[in-house]
CSV table of C-alpha atoms in Angstrom, one decimal:
chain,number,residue,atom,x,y,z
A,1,UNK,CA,65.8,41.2,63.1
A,2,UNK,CA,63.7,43.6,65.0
A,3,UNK,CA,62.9,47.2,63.8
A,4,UNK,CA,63.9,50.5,65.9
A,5,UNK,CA,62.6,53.3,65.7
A,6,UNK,CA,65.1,55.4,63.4
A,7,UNK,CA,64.3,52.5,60.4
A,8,UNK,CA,67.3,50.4,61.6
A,9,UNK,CA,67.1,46.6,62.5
A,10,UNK,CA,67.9,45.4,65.9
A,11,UNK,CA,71.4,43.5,65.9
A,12,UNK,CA,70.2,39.5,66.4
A,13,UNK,CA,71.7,37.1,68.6
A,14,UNK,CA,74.5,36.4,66.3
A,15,UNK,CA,75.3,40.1,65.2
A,16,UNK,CA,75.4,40.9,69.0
A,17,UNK,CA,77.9,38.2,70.0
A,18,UNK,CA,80.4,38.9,66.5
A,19,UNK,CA,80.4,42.5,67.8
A,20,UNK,CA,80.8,42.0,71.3
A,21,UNK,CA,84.2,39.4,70.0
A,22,UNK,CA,85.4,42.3,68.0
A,23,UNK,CA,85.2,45.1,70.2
A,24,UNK,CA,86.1,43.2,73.1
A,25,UNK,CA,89.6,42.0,70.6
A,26,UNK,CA,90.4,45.6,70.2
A,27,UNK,CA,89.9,46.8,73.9
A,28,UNK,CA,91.5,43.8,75.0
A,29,UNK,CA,94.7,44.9,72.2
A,30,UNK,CA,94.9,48.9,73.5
A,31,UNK,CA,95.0,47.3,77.3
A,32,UNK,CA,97.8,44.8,76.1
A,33,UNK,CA,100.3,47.8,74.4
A,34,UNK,CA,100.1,49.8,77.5
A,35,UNK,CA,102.7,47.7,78.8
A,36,UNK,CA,101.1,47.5,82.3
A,37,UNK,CA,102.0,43.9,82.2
A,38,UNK,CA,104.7,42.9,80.1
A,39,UNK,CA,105.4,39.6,81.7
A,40,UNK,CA,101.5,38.3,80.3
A,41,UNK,CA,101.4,40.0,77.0
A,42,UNK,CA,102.1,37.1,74.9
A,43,UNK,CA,99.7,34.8,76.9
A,44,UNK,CA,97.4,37.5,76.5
A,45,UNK,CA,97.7,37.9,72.4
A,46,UNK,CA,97.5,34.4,72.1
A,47,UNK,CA,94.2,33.7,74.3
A,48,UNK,CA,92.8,37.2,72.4
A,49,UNK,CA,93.6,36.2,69.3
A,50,UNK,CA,92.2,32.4,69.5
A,51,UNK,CA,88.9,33.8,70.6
A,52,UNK,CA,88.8,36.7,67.9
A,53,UNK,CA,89.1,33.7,65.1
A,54,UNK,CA,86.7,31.8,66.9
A,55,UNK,CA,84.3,34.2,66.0
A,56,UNK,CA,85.8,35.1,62.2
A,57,UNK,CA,85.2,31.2,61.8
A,58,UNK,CA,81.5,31.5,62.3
A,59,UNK,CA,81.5,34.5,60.0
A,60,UNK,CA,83.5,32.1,57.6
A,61,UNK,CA,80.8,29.1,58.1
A,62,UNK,CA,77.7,31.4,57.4
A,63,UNK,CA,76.1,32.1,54.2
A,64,UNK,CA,77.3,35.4,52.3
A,65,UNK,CA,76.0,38.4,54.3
A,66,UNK,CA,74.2,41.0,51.9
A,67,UNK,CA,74.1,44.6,52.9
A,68,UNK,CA,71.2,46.7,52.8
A,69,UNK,CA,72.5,49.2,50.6
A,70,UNK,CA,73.9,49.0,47.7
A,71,UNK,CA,77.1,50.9,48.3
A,72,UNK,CA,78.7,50.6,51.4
A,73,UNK,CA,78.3,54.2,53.6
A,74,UNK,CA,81.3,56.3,54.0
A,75,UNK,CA,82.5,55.8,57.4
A,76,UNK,CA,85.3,58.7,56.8
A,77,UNK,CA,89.1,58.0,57.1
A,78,UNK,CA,90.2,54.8,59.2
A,79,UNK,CA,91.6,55.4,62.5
A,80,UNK,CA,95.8,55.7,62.5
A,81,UNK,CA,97.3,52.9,64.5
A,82,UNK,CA,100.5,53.7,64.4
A,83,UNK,CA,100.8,54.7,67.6
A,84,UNK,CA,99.2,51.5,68.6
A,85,UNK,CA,101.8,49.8,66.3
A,86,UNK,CA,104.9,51.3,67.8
A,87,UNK,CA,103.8,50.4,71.3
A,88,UNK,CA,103.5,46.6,70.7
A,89,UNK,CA,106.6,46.6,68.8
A,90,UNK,CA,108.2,47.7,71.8
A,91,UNK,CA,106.9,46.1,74.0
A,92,UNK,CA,107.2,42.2,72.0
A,93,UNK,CA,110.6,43.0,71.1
A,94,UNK,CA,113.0,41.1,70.5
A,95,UNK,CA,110.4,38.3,69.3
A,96,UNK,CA,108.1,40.5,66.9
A,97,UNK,CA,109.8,39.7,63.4
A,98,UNK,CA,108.4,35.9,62.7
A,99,UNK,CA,108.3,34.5,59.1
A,100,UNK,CA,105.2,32.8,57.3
A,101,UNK,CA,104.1,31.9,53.3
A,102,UNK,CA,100.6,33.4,53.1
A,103,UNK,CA,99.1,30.6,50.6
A,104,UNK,CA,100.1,27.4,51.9
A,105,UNK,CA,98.3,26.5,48.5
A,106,UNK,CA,99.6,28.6,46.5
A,107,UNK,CA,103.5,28.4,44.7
A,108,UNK,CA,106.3,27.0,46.8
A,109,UNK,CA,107.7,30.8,47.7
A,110,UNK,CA,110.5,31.3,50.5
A,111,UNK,CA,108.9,32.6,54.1
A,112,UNK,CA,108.9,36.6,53.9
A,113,UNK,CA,109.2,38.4,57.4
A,114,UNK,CA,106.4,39.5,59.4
A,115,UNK,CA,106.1,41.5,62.6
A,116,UNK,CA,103.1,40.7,65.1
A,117,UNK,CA,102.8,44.5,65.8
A,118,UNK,CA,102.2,45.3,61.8
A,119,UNK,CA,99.3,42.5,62.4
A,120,UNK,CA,97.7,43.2,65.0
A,121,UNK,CA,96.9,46.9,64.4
A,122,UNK,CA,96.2,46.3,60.6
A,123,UNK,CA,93.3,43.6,61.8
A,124,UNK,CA,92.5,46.4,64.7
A,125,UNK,CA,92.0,48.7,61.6
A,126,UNK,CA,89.9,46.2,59.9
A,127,UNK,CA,87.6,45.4,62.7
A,128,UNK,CA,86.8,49.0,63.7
A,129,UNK,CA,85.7,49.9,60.3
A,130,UNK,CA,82.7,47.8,61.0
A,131,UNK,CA,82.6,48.7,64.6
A,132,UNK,CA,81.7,52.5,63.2
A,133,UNK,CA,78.9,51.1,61.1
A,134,UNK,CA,77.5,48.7,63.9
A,135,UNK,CA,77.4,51.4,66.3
A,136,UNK,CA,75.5,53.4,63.9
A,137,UNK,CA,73.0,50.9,63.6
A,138,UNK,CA,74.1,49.7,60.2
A,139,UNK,CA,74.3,46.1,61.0
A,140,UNK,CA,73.9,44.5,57.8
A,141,UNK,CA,77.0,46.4,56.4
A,142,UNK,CA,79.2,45.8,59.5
A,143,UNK,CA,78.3,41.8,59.3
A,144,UNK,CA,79.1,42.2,55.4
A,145,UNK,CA,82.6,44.2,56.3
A,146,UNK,CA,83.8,41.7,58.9
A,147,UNK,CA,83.3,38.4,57.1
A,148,UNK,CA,84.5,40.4,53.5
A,149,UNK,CA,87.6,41.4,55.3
A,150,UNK,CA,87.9,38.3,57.4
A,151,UNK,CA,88.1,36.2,53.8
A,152,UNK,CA,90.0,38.5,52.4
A,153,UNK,CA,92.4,39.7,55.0
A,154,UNK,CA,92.1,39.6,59.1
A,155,UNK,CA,91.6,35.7,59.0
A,156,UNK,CA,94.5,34.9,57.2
A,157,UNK,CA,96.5,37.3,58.8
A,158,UNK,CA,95.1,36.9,62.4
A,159,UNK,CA,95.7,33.0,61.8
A,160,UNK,CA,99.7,33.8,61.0
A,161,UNK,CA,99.8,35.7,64.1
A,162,UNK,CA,98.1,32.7,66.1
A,163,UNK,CA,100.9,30.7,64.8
A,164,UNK,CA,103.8,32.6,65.6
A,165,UNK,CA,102.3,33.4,69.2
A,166,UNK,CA,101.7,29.3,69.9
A,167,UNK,CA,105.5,28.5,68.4
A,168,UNK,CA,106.1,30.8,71.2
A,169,UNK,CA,104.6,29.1,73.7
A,170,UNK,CA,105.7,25.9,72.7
A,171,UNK,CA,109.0,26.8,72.5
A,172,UNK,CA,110.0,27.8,75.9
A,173,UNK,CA,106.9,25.1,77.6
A,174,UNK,CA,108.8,22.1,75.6
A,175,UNK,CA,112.3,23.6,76.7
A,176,UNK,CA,112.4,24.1,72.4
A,177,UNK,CA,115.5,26.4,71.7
A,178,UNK,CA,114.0,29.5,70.2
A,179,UNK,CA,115.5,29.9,66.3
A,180,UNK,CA,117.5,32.8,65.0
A,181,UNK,CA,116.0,36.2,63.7
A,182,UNK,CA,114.7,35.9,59.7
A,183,UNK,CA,117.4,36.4,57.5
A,184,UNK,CA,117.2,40.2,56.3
A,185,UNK,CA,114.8,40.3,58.7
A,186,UNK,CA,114.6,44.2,59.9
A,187,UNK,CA,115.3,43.2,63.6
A,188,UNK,CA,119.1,45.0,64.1
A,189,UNK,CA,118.2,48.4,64.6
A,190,UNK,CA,119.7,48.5,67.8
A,191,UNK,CA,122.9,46.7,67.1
A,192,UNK,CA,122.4,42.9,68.5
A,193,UNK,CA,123.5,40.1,66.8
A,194,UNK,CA,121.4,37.6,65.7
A,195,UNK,CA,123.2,35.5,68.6
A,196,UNK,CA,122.2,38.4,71.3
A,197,UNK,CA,118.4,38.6,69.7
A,198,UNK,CA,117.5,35.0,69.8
A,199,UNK,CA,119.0,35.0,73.7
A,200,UNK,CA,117.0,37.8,74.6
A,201,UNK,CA,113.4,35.9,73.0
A,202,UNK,CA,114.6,32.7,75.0
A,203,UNK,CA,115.2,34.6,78.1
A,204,UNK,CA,111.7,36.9,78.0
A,205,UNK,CA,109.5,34.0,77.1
A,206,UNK,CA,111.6,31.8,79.4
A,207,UNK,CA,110.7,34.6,82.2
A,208,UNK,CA,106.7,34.5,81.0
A,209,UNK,CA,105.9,31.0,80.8
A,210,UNK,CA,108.2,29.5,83.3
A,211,UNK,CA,111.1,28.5,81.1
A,212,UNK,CA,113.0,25.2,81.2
A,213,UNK,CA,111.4,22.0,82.5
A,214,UNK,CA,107.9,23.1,81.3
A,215,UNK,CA,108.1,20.2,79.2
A,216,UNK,CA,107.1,18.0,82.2
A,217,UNK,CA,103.6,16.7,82.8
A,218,UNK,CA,101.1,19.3,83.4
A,219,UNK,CA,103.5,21.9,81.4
A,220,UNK,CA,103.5,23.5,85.1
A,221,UNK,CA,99.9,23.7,85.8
């Protein structure tokens, strides 16, 4: 890296393009909970969140990044996504509760319920802690915060989401009947029955992706 003029390095070539993937994930999320276009939101998740672990993978692949200070800076308090939150579980309901085992080596544990909103802003949350120290030209410490928490956290968690979003897809594009709500899954709070849920995620993804007879050559490209 390159020195500026306040005794921080330049970002290189691969700092640049791993912050341009994370800050272009999180715009991409806030554009996506607007709601301005509901009938793309999944299709949008899933191509946002396939590119955001294309670039956690590269984090994975390199060697440990070390920071140039010993103790990481404070950054102050994290930025609240609730709001953020709230808006993408309204807007993916009735299909936001999906179920996943965390360790797929680890104990044979049941599947606990998940919601893709809870995800998505909790990696949002992760990546913008290193956004504030890359934009104030603390490289080093935002490569080390982004592949620390993409080990220990956003990867794993980001990859769950990726797999809920593409049993999605394939569901309604291979004419797949979508399966009933997790059981105890916190999904009722407005009074459908499992029945009346799983209908309404057929019928929304049905409406998205094209619905039956996707399953044809092409899957209607």
């Amino acid at each position: 890296m390159t020195q500026r003029a306040d005794d921080h390095p330049e970002p290189d070539d691969f700092a640049v393009q791993i912050a341009d993937s994370v800050d272009s994930f999180v715009l991409a999320v806030n554009e996506i909970a607007k709601g301005d276009e509901p009938g793309s939101a999944i299709s949008l998740l899933l191509l946002e969140v396939s590119q955001l672990l294309l670039a956690g993978g590269r984090l994975g692949a390199i060697e440990d990044v070390l920071p140039e200070d010993r103790y990481e800076p404070d950054t102050g308090p994290d930025r609240d996504e609730d709001e953020l939150r709230q808006r993408l579980a309204e807007l993916l309901a009735p299909i936001d509760v999906y179920h996943e085992v965390f360790d797929p080596y680890g104990p044979v544990d049941k599947p606990v319920p998940c919601r893709i909103s809870d995800d998505v802003a909790g990696v949002v949350t992760d990546l913008e802690h290193g956004l504030v120290h890359y934009r104030e030209g603390r490289v080093s410490e935002a490569l080390w915060w982004w592949q620390f928490s993409y080990l220990a956290n956003w990867g794993s968690t980001t990859t769950s989401v990726l797999r809920a979003l593409h049993s999605l897809v394939a569901h309604v594009r291979l004419d797949s009947p979508i399966g009933a709500p997790v059981d105890g899954a916190d999904t009722d709070d407005d009074g459908l029955t499992d029945e009346q849920l799983e209908q309404q995620a057929g019928e929304l993804m049905a409406a998205e992706l094209g619905g039956p007879g996707a399953q044809q050559r092409g899957l209607g490209r």
